[in-house]
Amino acid sequence: MKTVIANWKSNPNTTREAEKLAGAVEKSAAANNKTKVVVAPPFVYLPTVGQRLRRAVLGAQNVYWNEGGAYTGEVNLAQLKNLGVKSVIIGHSERREYFKETDEQINRKVLSALRFGLEAILCVGNKEKMANPAGFVNKQLMADLKGLSAKDGPLKLVVAYEPIWAIGTGDADDPLSAAQVSAKIKEQVQKINGASKVRVLYGGSVNGVNAGAFLERDEIDGVLVGGSSLSAKEFEKIIKTANNFG
Ligand code: 13P
């Protein structure tokens, strides 16, 4: 079964729009039940979107590792879980770049989310095109998964390979290259964790036209979608495509 995740980022601007989009995604998810669909809206829409989802799964875009306390502006693991959130995106390149999240913080988030029973979707990826992206990604994995042990498995961990140069540019990675990096990620996580094979998604300018070229690859377990997840029609195309490989 392939996974298709909608990362709405800081969109839309109104609850009404969020409600409408969530309703449409739920419809597509229900009609394509060989695909796992996750919707990760901004925090403020989690209750509303959660109410609209049945078959599709509620996700979040970030989390704070503590369960409560004096941490102004943060949203914690317990709060997400109590709202019905099952998956949380961690270490997205936009959080690393604009909000200066460090590997150390990302590591704490991943480990605490997993130990709290949430699915952690760890994002990794190289900034510029390079000859050996897997080498760069390996270093990120070593730092972000430090301390991960076999007892944290069978892993609720998902790794999203998102080359930064491909995000929001319309210039998606070559599917073969993305598949090769995905295979290396699986090997690397197995080495770190000593246990199960991790699921790896591709993200970066995925749309209704190119999704199939990624999803048809066995090494790629799904896609993490930004811009195209904001159009109900475009996102439905991606879900339908994924369902052919379910
Ligand atoms: P785009 O699909 O807009 O390139 O964004 C990808 C992404 O960052 C998903 O997390």
CSV table of C-alpha atoms and ligand atoms in Angstrom, one decimal:
chain,number,residue,atom,x,y,z
A,1,MET,CA,0.0,0.0,0.0
A,2,LYS,CA,1.4,3.4,-1.0
A,3,THR,CA,1.1,6.5,1.2
A,4,VAL,CA,0.1,9.9,0.0
A,5,ILE,CA,0.6,12.8,2.4
A,6,ALA,CA,-0.8,16.3,2.0
A,7,ASN,CA,1.4,19.0,3.6
A,8,TRP,CA,-0.7,22.1,3.5
A,9,LYS,CA,2.1,24.1,5.0
A,10,SER,CA,0.8,27.6,6.1
A,11,ASN,CA,-2.4,27.3,4.0
A,12,PRO,CA,-5.3,28.0,3.6
A,13,ASN,CA,-6.2,31.2,5.3
A,14,THR,CA,-9.8,30.4,6.4
A,15,THR,CA,-11.4,27.5,8.3
A,16,ARG,CA,-14.1,27.3,5.6
A,17,GLU,CA,-11.5,26.6,2.9
A,18,ALA,CA,-9.8,24.0,5.2
A,19,GLU,CA,-13.1,22.3,5.8
A,20,LYS,CA,-13.9,22.2,2.1
A,21,LEU,CA,-10.5,20.8,1.1
A,22,ALA,CA,-10.6,18.2,3.9
A,23,GLY,CA,-14.0,17.1,2.8
A,24,ALA,CA,-12.8,16.6,-0.8
A,25,VAL,CA,-9.7,14.7,0.3
A,26,GLU,CA,-11.8,12.4,2.5
A,27,LYS,CA,-14.0,11.6,-0.5
A,28,SER,CA,-11.0,10.7,-2.6
A,29,ALA,CA,-9.4,8.6,0.2
A,30,ALA,CA,-12.7,6.7,0.7
A,31,ALA,CA,-13.0,6.0,-3.0
A,32,ASN,CA,-9.4,4.7,-3.2
A,33,ASN,CA,-9.0,2.4,-0.3
A,34,LYS,CA,-5.8,0.8,-1.4
A,35,THR,CA,-3.9,4.0,-0.5
A,36,LYS,CA,-3.1,5.5,2.8
A,37,VAL,CA,-3.9,9.2,2.8
A,38,VAL,CA,-2.7,11.6,5.5
A,39,VAL,CA,-3.7,15.2,5.7
A,40,ALA,CA,-1.3,17.6,7.7
A,41,PRO,CA,-3.0,21.0,8.0
A,42,PRO,CA,-1.8,23.9,10.1
A,43,PHE,CA,-2.4,23.3,13.9
A,44,VAL,CA,-5.4,25.7,14.0
A,45,TYR,CA,-7.4,23.5,11.6
A,46,LEU,CA,-6.7,20.2,13.3
A,47,PRO,CA,-10.1,19.9,15.1
A,48,THR,CA,-12.1,21.0,12.0
A,49,VAL,CA,-10.1,18.8,9.6
A,50,GLY,CA,-10.1,15.9,12.0
A,51,GLN,CA,-13.9,16.0,12.1
A,52,ARG,CA,-14.1,15.7,8.3
A,53,LEU,CA,-11.7,12.7,8.0
A,54,ARG,CA,-12.8,9.1,8.5
A,55,ARG,CA,-10.7,7.0,6.1
A,56,ALA,CA,-7.9,9.6,5.7
A,57,VAL,CA,-5.6,10.1,8.6
A,58,LEU,CA,-5.0,13.3,10.5
A,59,GLY,CA,-1.4,14.5,10.6
A,60,ALA,CA,0.5,17.6,12.0
A,61,GLN,CA,3.4,19.5,10.6
A,62,ASN,CA,5.5,19.9,13.7
A,63,VAL,CA,5.4,19.0,17.4
A,64,TYR,CA,7.1,19.9,20.7
A,65,TRP,CA,8.6,17.0,22.6
A,66,ASN,CA,7.4,17.8,26.0
A,67,GLU,CA,4.0,16.7,27.2
A,68,GLY,CA,3.1,20.1,28.8
A,69,GLY,CA,4.5,23.0,30.8
A,70,ALA,CA,5.8,26.5,30.3
A,71,TYR,CA,6.7,26.5,26.6
A,72,THR,CA,5.0,29.5,25.1
A,73,GLY,CA,3.8,29.0,21.5
A,74,GLU,CA,4.5,25.2,21.4
A,75,VAL,CA,2.1,22.4,20.7
A,76,ASN,CA,2.9,19.2,22.4
A,77,LEU,CA,2.6,15.4,21.8
A,78,ALA,CA,-0.3,14.9,24.2
A,79,GLN,CA,-2.3,17.7,22.6
A,80,LEU,CA,-1.8,16.3,19.1
A,81,LYS,CA,-2.7,12.8,20.2
A,82,ASN,CA,-5.8,13.9,22.0
A,83,LEU,CA,-7.0,15.7,18.8
A,84,GLY,CA,-6.7,12.4,16.9
A,85,VAL,CA,-3.4,13.1,15.2
A,86,LYS,CA,-1.7,9.9,14.2
A,87,SER,CA,1.3,11.2,12.1
A,88,VAL,CA,3.6,14.1,12.5
A,89,ILE,CA,6.0,15.6,10.0
A,90,ILE,CA,9.3,16.4,11.7
A,91,GLY,CA,12.4,18.3,10.4
A,92,HIS,CA,10.9,19.7,7.2
A,93,SER,CA,13.5,21.7,5.3
A,94,GLU,CA,11.4,24.8,5.8
A,95,ARG,CA,11.6,24.4,9.6
A,96,ARG,CA,15.3,23.7,9.4
A,97,GLU,CA,16.0,26.7,7.1
A,98,TYR,CA,13.5,29.4,8.3
A,99,PHE,CA,13.1,28.4,11.9
A,100,LYS,CA,16.6,27.2,12.5
A,101,GLU,CA,15.6,23.7,13.8
A,102,THR,CA,18.7,21.7,14.5
A,103,ASP,CA,19.4,18.0,14.1
A,104,GLU,CA,19.5,17.8,17.8
A,105,GLN,CA,16.0,19.2,18.2
A,106,ILE,CA,14.8,17.1,15.3
A,107,ASN,CA,16.3,14.0,17.0
A,108,ARG,CA,14.4,14.8,20.2
A,109,LYS,CA,11.2,15.3,18.3
A,110,VAL,CA,11.5,12.0,16.4
A,111,LEU,CA,12.4,9.9,19.4
A,112,SER,CA,9.7,11.4,21.6
A,113,ALA,CA,7.0,11.1,18.9
A,114,LEU,CA,7.8,7.5,18.3
A,115,ARG,CA,7.9,6.7,22.0
A,116,PHE,CA,4.6,8.4,22.4
A,117,GLY,CA,3.1,6.2,19.7
A,118,LEU,CA,2.8,8.7,16.9
A,119,GLU,CA,4.0,8.0,13.4
A,120,ALA,CA,7.1,10.3,12.8
A,121,ILE,CA,7.6,11.4,9.2
A,122,LEU,CA,11.2,12.6,9.2
A,123,CYS,CA,12.2,14.8,6.3
A,124,VAL,CA,15.7,14.8,4.9
A,125,GLY,CA,17.2,16.2,1.7
A,126,ASN,CA,20.1,18.0,0.1
A,127,LYS,CA,20.0,21.7,-0.7
A,128,GLU,CA,21.6,21.6,-4.1
A,129,LYS,CA,21.8,19.0,-6.8
A,130,MET,CA,24.8,16.8,-6.1
A,131,ALA,CA,26.4,13.6,-7.3
A,132,ASN,CA,25.9,11.6,-4.2
A,133,PRO,CA,22.8,12.8,-2.3
A,134,ALA,CA,22.6,9.6,-0.4
A,135,GLY,CA,25.9,10.4,1.3
A,136,PHE,CA,24.5,13.7,2.5
A,137,VAL,CA,21.2,12.2,3.6
A,138,ASN,CA,23.0,9.5,5.5
A,139,LYS,CA,24.7,12.1,7.7
A,140,GLN,CA,21.3,13.7,8.4
A,141,LEU,CA,19.9,10.3,9.3
A,142,MET,CA,22.7,9.5,11.7
A,143,ALA,CA,22.1,12.8,13.5
A,144,ASP,CA,18.3,12.8,13.4
A,145,LEU,CA,17.9,9.2,14.4
A,146,LYS,CA,20.6,9.1,17.1
A,147,GLY,CA,19.6,6.8,19.9
A,148,LEU,CA,16.9,5.1,17.9
A,149,SER,CA,17.0,1.4,18.9
A,150,ALA,CA,15.3,-1.8,17.9
A,151,LYS,CA,12.9,-1.4,20.8
A,152,ASP,CA,11.5,1.6,18.9
A,153,GLY,CA,10.5,-0.8,16.2
A,154,PRO,CA,8.6,-2.2,14.4
A,155,LEU,CA,9.0,1.4,13.4
A,156,LYS,CA,6.3,3.9,13.2
A,157,LEU,CA,9.0,5.9,11.4
A,158,VAL,CA,8.7,7.1,7.9
A,159,VAL,CA,11.4,9.0,6.1
A,160,ALA,CA,10.6,11.5,3.4
A,161,TYR,CA,13.3,12.2,1.0
A,162,GLU,CA,12.8,15.8,-0.2
A,163,PRO,CA,15.6,17.4,-2.1
A,164,ILE,CA,15.3,21.0,-1.3
A,165,TRP,CA,16.0,22.2,-4.8
A,166,ALA,CA,12.9,20.3,-5.9
A,167,ILE,CA,10.5,21.7,-3.4
A,168,GLY,CA,8.1,24.2,-4.9
A,169,THR,CA,10.1,24.7,-8.1
A,170,GLY,CA,8.3,22.4,-10.5
A,171,ASP,CA,11.6,20.7,-11.1
A,172,ALA,CA,11.0,17.2,-9.5
A,173,ASP,CA,13.9,14.8,-9.0
A,174,ASP,CA,14.5,12.1,-11.5
A,175,PRO,CA,12.4,9.1,-10.3
A,176,LEU,CA,15.3,6.7,-10.7
A,177,SER,CA,17.6,8.8,-8.7
A,178,ALA,CA,15.0,9.3,-6.0
A,179,ALA,CA,14.5,5.5,-5.9
A,180,GLN,CA,18.2,4.9,-5.5
A,181,VAL,CA,18.4,7.4,-2.6
A,182,SER,CA,15.3,5.7,-1.1
A,183,ALA,CA,17.0,2.3,-1.2
A,184,LYS,CA,20.0,3.7,0.5
A,185,ILE,CA,17.8,5.3,3.2
A,186,LYS,CA,16.2,1.9,3.9
A,187,GLU,CA,19.6,0.3,4.3
A,188,GLN,CA,20.9,3.1,6.5
A,189,VAL,CA,17.9,3.1,8.9
A,190,GLN,CA,18.2,-0.7,9.1
A,191,LYS,CA,21.8,-0.3,10.2
A,192,ILE,CA,21.0,2.4,12.7
A,193,ASN,CA,17.9,0.7,14.1
A,194,GLY,CA,18.9,-2.9,13.5
A,195,ALA,CA,15.2,-3.8,12.9
A,196,SER,CA,12.5,-3.3,10.4
A,197,LYS,CA,12.7,-1.7,7.0
A,198,VAL,CA,11.6,1.9,7.1
A,199,ARG,CA,9.0,3.3,4.6
A,200,VAL,CA,10.5,6.0,2.4
A,201,LEU,CA,8.5,8.7,0.6
A,202,TYR,CA,9.6,11.1,-2.1
A,203,GLY,CA,8.6,14.8,-1.9
A,204,GLY,CA,9.4,17.8,-4.2
A,205,SER,CA,7.1,19.1,-7.0
A,206,VAL,CA,4.9,16.0,-7.1
A,207,ASN,CA,1.8,16.6,-9.2
A,208,GLY,CA,-1.0,14.6,-10.9
A,209,VAL,CA,1.2,14.1,-14.0
A,210,ASN,CA,4.5,13.0,-12.5
A,211,ALA,CA,3.3,11.1,-9.4
A,212,GLY,CA,3.1,7.7,-11.2
A,213,ALA,CA,6.8,7.8,-12.2
A,214,PHE,CA,7.7,7.9,-8.5
A,215,LEU,CA,4.9,5.6,-7.2
A,216,GLU,CA,5.6,2.8,-9.6
A,217,ARG,CA,9.0,2.3,-8.0
A,218,ASP,CA,9.1,-0.4,-5.4
A,219,GLU,CA,11.7,1.5,-3.4
A,220,ILE,CA,9.4,4.5,-3.0
A,221,ASP,CA,6.5,3.9,-0.6
A,222,GLY,CA,4.6,7.0,-1.3
A,223,VAL,CA,4.7,10.8,-1.9
A,224,LEU,CA,4.7,13.9,0.3
A,225,VAL,CA,2.9,16.6,-1.5
A,226,GLY,CA,3.0,20.4,-0.9
A,227,GLY,CA,1.5,22.7,-3.6
A,228,SER,CA,-0.5,20.1,-5.4
A,229,SER,CA,-2.3,19.0,-2.2
A,230,LEU,CA,-4.0,22.4,-2.0
A,231,SER,CA,-6.0,21.6,-5.2
A,232,ALA,CA,-8.6,18.9,-4.4
A,233,LYS,CA,-8.6,17.9,-8.1
A,234,GLU,CA,-4.8,17.6,-8.5
A,235,PHE,CA,-4.5,15.8,-5.2
A,236,GLU,CA,-7.3,13.3,-6.2
A,237,LYS,CA,-5.3,12.5,-9.3
A,238,ILE,CA,-2.3,11.6,-7.1
A,239,ILE,CA,-4.4,9.5,-4.8
A,240,LYS,CA,-5.9,7.6,-7.8
A,241,THR,CA,-2.5,7.0,-9.2
A,242,ALA,CA,-1.2,5.7,-5.9
A,243,ASN,CA,-4.2,3.4,-5.7
A,244,ASN,CA,-3.1,1.6,-9.0
A,245,PHE,CA,0.1,0.5,-7.1
A,246,GLY,CA,-1.7,-0.4,-3.9
B,1,13P,P1,5.9,20.9,-3.2
B,1,13P,O1,5.1,19.7,-3.5
B,1,13P,O2,5.1,22.2,-3.2
B,1,13P,O3,7.2,20.9,-4.0
B,1,13P,O4,6.4,20.7,-1.6
B,1,13P,C1,6.9,19.5,-1.2
B,1,13P,C2,7.0,19.6,0.2
B,1,13P,O5,7.8,20.3,0.8
B,1,13P,C3,6.2,18.6,1.0
B,1,13P,O6,6.5,18.6,2.3
